[in-house]
Coordinates of C-alpha atoms in Angstrom, one line a residue:
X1 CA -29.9 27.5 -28.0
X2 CA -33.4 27.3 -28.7
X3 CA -36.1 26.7 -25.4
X4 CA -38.9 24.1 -26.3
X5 CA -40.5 23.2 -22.8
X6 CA -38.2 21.8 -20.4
X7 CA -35.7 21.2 -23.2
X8 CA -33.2 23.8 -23.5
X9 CA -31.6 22.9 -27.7
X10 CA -28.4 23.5 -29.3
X11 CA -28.7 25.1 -32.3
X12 CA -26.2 22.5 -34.2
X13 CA -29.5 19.9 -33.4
X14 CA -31.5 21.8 -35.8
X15 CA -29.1 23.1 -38.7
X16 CA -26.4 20.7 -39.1
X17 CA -26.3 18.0 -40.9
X18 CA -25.5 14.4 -40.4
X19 CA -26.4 10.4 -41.6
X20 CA -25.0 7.4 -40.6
X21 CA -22.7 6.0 -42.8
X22 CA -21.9 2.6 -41.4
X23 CA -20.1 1.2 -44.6
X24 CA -17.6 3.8 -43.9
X25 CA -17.4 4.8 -40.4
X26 CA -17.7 0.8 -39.6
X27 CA -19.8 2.0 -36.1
X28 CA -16.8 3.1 -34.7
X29 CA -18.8 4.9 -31.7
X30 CA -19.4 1.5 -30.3
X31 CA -15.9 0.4 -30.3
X32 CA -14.3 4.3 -29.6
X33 CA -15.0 6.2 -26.5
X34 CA -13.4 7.1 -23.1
X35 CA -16.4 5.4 -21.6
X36 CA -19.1 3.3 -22.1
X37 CA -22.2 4.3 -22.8
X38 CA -24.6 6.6 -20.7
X39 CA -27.5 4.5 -18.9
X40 CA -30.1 5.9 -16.9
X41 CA -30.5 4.1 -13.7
X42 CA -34.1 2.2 -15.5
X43 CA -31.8 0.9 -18.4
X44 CA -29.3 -0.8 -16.0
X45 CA -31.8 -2.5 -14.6
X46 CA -33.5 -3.7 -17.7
X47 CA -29.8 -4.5 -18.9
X48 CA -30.1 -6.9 -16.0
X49 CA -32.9 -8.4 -16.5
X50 CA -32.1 -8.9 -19.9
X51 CA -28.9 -10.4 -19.4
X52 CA -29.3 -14.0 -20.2
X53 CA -30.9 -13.1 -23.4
X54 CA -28.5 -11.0 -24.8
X55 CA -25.1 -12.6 -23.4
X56 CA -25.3 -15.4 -26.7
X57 CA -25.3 -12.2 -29.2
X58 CA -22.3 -11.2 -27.9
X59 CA -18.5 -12.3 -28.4
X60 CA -16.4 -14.1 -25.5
X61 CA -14.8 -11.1 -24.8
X62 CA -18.0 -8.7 -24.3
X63 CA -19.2 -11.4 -22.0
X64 CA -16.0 -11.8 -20.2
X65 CA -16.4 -8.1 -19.8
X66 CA -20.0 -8.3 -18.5
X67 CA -19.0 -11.2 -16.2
X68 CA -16.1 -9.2 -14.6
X69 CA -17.5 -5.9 -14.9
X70 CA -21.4 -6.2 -14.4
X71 CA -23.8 -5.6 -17.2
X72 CA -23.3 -1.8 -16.1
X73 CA -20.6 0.1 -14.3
X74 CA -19.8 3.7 -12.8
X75 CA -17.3 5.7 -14.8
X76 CA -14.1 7.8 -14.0
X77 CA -17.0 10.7 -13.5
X78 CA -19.2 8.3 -11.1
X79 CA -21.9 7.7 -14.1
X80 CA -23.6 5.1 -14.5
X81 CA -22.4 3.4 -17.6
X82 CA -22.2 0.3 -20.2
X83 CA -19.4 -1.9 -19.1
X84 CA -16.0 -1.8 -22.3
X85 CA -14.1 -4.1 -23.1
X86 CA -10.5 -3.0 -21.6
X87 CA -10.7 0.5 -22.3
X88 CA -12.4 1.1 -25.4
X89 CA -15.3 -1.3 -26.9
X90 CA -18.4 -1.6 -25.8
X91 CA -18.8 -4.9 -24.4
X92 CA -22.3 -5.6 -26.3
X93 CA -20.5 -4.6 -29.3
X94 CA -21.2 -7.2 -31.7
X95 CA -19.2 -7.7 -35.5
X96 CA -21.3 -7.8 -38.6
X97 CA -18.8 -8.5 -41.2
X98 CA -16.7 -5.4 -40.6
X99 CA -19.2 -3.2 -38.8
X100 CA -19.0 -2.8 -35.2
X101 CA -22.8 -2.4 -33.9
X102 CA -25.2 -3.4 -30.8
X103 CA -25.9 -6.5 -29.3
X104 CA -29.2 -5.1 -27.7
X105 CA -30.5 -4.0 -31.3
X106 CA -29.6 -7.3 -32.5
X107 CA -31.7 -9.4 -30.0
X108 CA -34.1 -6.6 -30.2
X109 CA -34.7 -6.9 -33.9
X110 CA -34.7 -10.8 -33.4
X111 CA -37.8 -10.0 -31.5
X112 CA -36.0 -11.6 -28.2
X113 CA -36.5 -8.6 -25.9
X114 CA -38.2 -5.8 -26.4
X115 CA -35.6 -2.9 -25.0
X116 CA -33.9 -1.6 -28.2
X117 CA -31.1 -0.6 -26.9
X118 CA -29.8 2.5 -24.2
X119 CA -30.9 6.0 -25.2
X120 CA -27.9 7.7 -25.0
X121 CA -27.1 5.3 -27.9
X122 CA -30.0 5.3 -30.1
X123 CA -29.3 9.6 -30.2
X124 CA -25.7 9.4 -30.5
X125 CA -23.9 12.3 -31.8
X126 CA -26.9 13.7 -29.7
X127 CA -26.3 13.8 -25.6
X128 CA -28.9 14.8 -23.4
X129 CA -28.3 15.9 -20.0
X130 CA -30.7 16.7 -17.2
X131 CA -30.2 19.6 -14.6
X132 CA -32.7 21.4 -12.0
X133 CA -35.8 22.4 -14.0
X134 CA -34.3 22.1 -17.9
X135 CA -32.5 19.2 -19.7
X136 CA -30.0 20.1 -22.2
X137 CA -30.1 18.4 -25.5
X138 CA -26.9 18.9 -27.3
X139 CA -24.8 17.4 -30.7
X140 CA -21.3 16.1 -30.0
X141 CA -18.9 16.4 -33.3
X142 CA -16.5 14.4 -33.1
X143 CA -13.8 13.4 -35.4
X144 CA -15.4 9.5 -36.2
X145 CA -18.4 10.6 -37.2
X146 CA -16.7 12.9 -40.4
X147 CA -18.1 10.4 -42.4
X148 CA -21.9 10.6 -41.2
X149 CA -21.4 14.5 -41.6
X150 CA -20.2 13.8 -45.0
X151 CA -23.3 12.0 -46.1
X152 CA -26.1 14.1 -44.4
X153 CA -24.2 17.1 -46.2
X154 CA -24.5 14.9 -49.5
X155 CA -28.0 14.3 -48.5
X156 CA -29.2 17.0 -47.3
X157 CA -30.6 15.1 -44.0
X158 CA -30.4 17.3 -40.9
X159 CA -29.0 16.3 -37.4
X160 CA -32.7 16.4 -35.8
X161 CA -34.2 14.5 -39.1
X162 CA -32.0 11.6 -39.1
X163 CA -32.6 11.6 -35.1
X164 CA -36.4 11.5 -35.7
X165 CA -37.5 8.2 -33.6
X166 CA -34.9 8.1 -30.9
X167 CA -35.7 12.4 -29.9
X168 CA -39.4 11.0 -30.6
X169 CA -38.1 8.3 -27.7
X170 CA -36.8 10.6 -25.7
X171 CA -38.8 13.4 -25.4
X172 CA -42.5 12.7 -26.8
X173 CA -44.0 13.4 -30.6
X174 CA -45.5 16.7 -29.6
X175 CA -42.1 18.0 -28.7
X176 CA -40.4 16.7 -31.7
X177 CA -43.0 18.1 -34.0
X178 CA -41.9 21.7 -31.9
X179 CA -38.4 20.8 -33.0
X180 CA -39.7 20.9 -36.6
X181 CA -41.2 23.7 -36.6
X182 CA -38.1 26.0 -34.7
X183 CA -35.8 24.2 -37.1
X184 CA -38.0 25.0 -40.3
X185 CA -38.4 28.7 -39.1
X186 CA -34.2 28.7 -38.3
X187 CA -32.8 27.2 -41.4
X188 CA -35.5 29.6 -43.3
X189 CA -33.5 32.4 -42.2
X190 CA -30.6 31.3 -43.2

């Protein structure tokens, strides 16, 4: 773990590597999961508020979902998150040919909102958790993302490089630009 500010780092952040792959993992971390996405307690509001826009992007079963459910839920754990569809898919999973993917980015990129979609989303296989005075930033491997490690291996794209605008999101451009200059010094070494 590396400190930068408040922001306490795994190490995989910086030297592993990863790059989305959708013609071969198909977005499976939308439709895969024990439960929904993370929300902060500002994103469930704005998934409220932008309910009605976003409810025609999505399939009669992720608005089913949403109509039973709420447009966010609490969890086994009590957190606050995106409502699925039974117990797996995301209920603003949307199907692009094969490719499972967001609902929000959709309506976002139509320039119909302007809330891309959760965070805890936009850095996934990155999780971030806050605790008193530090919040952990941290890279989840898990087995449907094989293919994303795959390519950024092939590619030579690092976890905190393909991650640039959603860590930028998260935790501000001076930060990030620390990040680049730990991880530069790190892989160096190695």
């Amino acid at each position: 773990m590396i400190q930068i500010d408040d922001y306490l780092i795994s190490l995989d952040v910086l030297d592993r590597k990863f790059a989305c792959d959708l013609p071969v993992c198909l977005g499976n971390c939308c439709r895969y999961g024990d439960s929904g996405a993370p929300l902060t307690g500002e994103e469930a509001v704005v998934l409220e508020e932008i309910k009605e826009t976003v409810l025609p992007y999505l399939g009669p079963r992720g608005r089913d979902a949403i109509a039973e459910k709420g447009t966010s839920m609490k969890d086994f754990e009590g957190e606050t998150v995106t409502p699925l569809i039974g117990n797996e898919e995301c209920a603003y999973t949307i199907l692009n040919g094969n490719i499972f993917m967001c609902g929000i980015e959709k309506a976002w990129a139509d320039g119909k909102i302007g809330f891309r979609k959760p965070l805890s989303c936009h850095l996934f296989p990155v999780r971030m958790k806050k605790y008193q005075g530090f919040t952990a930033v941290n890279y989840e491997e898990l087995s449907i993302c094989q293919p994303a490690r795959h390519k950024g291996a092939g590619d030579g794209v690092y976890v905190y490089r393909f991650l640039r605008e959603p860590l930028i999101r998260a935790m501000g451009a001076d930060i990030y630009e620390k990040i680049c200059i730990a991880a530069d010094h790190i892989l160096k070494k190695s």
